[in-house]
PDB file of C-alpha atoms in Angstrom:
ATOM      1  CA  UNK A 167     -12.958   9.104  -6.648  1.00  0.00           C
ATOM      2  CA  UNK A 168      -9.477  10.450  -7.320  1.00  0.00           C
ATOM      3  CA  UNK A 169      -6.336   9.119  -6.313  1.00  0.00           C
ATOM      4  CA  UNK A 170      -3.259   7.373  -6.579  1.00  0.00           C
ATOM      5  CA  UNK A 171      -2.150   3.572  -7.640  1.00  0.00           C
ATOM      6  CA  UNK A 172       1.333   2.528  -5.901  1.00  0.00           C
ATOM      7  CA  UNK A 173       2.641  -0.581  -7.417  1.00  0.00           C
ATOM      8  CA  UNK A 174       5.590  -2.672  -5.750  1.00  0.00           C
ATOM      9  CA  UNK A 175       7.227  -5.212  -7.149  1.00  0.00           C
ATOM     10  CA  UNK A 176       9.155  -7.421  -4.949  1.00  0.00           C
ATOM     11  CA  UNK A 177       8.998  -8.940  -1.476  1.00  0.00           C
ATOM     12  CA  UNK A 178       7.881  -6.806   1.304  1.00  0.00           C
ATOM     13  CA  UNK A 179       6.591  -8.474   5.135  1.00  0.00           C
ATOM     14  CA  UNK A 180       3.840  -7.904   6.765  1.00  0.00           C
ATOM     15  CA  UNK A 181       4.808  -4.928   9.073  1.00  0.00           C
ATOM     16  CA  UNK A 182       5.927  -2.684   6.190  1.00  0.00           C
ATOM     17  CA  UNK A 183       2.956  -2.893   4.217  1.00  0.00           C
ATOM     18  CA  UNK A 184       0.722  -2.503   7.685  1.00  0.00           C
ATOM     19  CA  UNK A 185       2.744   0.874   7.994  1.00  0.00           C
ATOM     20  CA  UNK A 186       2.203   1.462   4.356  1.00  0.00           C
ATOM     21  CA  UNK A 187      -1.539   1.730   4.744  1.00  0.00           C
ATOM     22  CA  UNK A 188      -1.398   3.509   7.789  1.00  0.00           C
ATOM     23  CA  UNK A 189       0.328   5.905   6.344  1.00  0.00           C
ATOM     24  CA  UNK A 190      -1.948   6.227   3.418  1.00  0.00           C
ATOM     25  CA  UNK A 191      -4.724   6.981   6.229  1.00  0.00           C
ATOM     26  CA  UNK A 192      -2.322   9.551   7.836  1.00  0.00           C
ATOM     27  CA  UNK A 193      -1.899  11.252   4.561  1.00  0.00           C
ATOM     28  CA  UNK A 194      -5.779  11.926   4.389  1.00  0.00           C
ATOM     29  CA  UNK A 195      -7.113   8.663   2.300  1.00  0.00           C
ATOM     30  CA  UNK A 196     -10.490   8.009   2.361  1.00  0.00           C
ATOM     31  CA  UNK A 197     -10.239   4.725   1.223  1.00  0.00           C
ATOM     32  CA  UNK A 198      -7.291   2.006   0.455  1.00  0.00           C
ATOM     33  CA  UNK A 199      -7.593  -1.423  -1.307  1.00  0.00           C
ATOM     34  CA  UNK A 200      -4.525  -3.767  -1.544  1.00  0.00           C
ATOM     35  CA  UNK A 201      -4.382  -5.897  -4.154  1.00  0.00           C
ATOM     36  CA  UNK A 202      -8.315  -5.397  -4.954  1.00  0.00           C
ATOM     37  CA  UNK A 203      -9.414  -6.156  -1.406  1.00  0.00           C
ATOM     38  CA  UNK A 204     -10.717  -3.161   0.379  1.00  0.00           C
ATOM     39  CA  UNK A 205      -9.521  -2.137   3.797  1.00  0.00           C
ATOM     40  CA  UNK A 206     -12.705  -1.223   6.177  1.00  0.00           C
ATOM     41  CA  UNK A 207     -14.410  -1.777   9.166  1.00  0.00           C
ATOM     42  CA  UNK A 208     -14.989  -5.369   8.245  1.00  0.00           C
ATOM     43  CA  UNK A 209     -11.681  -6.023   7.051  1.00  0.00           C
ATOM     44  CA  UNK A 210     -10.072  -8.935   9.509  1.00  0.00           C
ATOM     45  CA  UNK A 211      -6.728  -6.984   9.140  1.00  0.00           C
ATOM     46  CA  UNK A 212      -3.197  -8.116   8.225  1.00  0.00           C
ATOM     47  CA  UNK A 213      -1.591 -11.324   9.405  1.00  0.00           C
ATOM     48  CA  UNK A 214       2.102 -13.040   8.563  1.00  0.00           C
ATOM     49  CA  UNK A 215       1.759 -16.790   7.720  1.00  0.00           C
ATOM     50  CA  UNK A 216       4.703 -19.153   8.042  1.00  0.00           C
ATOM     51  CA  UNK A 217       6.188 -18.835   5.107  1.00  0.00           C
ATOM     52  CA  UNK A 218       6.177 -14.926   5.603  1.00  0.00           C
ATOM     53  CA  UNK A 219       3.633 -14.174   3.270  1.00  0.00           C
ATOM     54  CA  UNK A 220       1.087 -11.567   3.800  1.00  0.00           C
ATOM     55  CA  UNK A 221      -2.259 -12.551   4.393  1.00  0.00           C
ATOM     56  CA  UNK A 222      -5.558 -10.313   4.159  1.00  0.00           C
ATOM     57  CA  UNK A 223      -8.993 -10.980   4.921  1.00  0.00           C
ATOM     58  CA  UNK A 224      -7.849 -14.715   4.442  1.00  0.00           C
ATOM     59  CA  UNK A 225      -6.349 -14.153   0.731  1.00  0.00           C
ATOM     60  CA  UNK A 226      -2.292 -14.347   0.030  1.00  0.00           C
ATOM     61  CA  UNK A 227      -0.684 -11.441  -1.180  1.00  0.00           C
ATOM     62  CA  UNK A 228       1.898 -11.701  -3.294  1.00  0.00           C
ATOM     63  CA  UNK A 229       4.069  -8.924  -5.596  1.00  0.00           C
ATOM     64  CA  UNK A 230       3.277  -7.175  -7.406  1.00  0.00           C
ATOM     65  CA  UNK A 231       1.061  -5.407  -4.805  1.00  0.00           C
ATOM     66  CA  UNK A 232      -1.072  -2.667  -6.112  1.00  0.00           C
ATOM     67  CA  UNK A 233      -2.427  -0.562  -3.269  1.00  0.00           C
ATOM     68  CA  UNK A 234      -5.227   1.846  -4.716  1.00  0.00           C
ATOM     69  CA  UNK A 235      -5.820   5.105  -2.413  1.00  0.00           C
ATOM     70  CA  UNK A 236      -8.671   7.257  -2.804  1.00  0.00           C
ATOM     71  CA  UNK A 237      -7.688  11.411  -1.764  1.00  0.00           C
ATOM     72  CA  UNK A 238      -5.787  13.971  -2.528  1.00  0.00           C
ATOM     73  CA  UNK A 239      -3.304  12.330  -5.206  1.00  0.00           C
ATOM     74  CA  UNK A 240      -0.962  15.352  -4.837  1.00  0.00           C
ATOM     75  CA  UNK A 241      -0.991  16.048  -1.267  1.00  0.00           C
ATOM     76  CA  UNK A 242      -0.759  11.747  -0.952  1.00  0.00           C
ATOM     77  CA  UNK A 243       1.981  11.779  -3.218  1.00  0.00           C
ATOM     78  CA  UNK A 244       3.770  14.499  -1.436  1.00  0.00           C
ATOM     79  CA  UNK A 245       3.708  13.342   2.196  1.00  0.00           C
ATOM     80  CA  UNK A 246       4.919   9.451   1.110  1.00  0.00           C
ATOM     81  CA  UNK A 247       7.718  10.713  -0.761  1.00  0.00           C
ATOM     82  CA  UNK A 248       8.832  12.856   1.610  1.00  0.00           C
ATOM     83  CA  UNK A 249      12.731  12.586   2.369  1.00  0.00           C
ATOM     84  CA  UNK A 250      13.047  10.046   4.967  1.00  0.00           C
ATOM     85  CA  UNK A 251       9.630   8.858   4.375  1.00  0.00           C
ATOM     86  CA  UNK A 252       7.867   5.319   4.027  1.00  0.00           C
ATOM     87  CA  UNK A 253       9.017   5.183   0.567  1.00  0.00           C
ATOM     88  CA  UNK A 254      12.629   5.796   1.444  1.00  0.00           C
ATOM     89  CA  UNK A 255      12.658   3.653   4.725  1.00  0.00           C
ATOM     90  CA  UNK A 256      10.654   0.762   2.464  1.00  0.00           C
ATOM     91  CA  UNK A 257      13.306   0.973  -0.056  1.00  0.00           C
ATOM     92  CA  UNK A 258      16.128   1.256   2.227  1.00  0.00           C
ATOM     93  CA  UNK A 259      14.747  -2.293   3.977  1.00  0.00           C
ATOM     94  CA  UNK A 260      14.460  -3.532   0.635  1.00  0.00           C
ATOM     95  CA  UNK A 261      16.843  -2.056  -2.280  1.00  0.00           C
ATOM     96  CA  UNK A 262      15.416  -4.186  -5.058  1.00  0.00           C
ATOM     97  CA  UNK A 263      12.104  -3.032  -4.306  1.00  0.00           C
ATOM     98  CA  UNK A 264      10.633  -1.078  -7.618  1.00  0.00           C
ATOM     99  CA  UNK A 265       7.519   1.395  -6.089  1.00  0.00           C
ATOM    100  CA  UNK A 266       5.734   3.141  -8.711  1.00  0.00           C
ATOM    101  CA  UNK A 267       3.087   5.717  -8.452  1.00  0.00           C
ATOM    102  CA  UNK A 268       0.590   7.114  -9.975  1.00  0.00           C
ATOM    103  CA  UNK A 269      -1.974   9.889 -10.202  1.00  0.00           C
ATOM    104  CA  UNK A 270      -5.712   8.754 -11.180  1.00  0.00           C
ATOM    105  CA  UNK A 271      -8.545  10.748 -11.564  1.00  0.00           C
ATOM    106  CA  UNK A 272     -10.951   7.514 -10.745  1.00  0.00           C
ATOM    107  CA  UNK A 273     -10.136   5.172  -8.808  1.00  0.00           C
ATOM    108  CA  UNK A 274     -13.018   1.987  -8.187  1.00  0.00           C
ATOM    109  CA  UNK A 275     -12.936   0.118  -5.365  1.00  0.00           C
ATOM    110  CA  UNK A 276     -15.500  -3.276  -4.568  1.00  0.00           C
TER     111      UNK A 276
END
C-alpha cells in the first residue's frame, strides 16, 4: 500500500527507535518494517545488547535504518514532523542524525 520510507543515518538506541515506531502506529500506520523486518504480532520486539546495538526479532540493526510505514503518507508525514515532535526530539538527542523521508505510493513489506 501507500506510504512513507524514513531513512536515518547515524546511531540511534534502542528507546528512540521503540518510540519511533510507536509513533508511526499513533499516526495511523497500518503496518511498519525496520530495516526489512516487519513489526507484528509475532514480532519478539526490541531489545538493547551490550554493545548498545539494537536488536530485532534476533537480527542487529545497524544505520542506516530504513523504517517503511504503510498509511496515510501525508497525514504520517505531518504528525512526525510536527514542531516538537519525534523528529525534533530524535534530532535534538542526536544532532548528527540525517532523517529523510519520503512519500511512496507502494510500499512491500515480507
Amino acid at each position: 500500500g501507500p506510504g512513507i520510507s524514513v531513512r536515518i543515518d547515524g546511531e540511534i538506541t534502542t528507546p528512540w527507535a521503540i518510540d519511533l515506531v510507536n509513533e508511526f502506529f499513533n499516526s495511523g500506520a497500518q503496518a511498519v518494517s525496520a530495516n526489512g523486518i516487519r513489526l507484528n504480532n509475532n514480532t519478539m520486539g526490541f531489545d538493547i545488547l551490550p554493545q548498545g546495538q539494537i536488536l530485532l526479532n534476533g537480527s542487529v540493526l545497524s544505520s542506516p535504518y530504513v523504517f517503511e510505514v504503510i498509511g496515510e503518507s501525508s497525514a504520517l508525514q505531518n504528525i512526525l514532523t510536527l514542531p516538537g515532535g519525534i523528529f525534533d526530539r530524535i534530532e535534538a538527542a542526536f544532532p548528527n542524525l540525517k532523517i529523510e523521508v519520503v512519500s511512496k505510493e507502494i510500499i512491500q513489506m515480507g
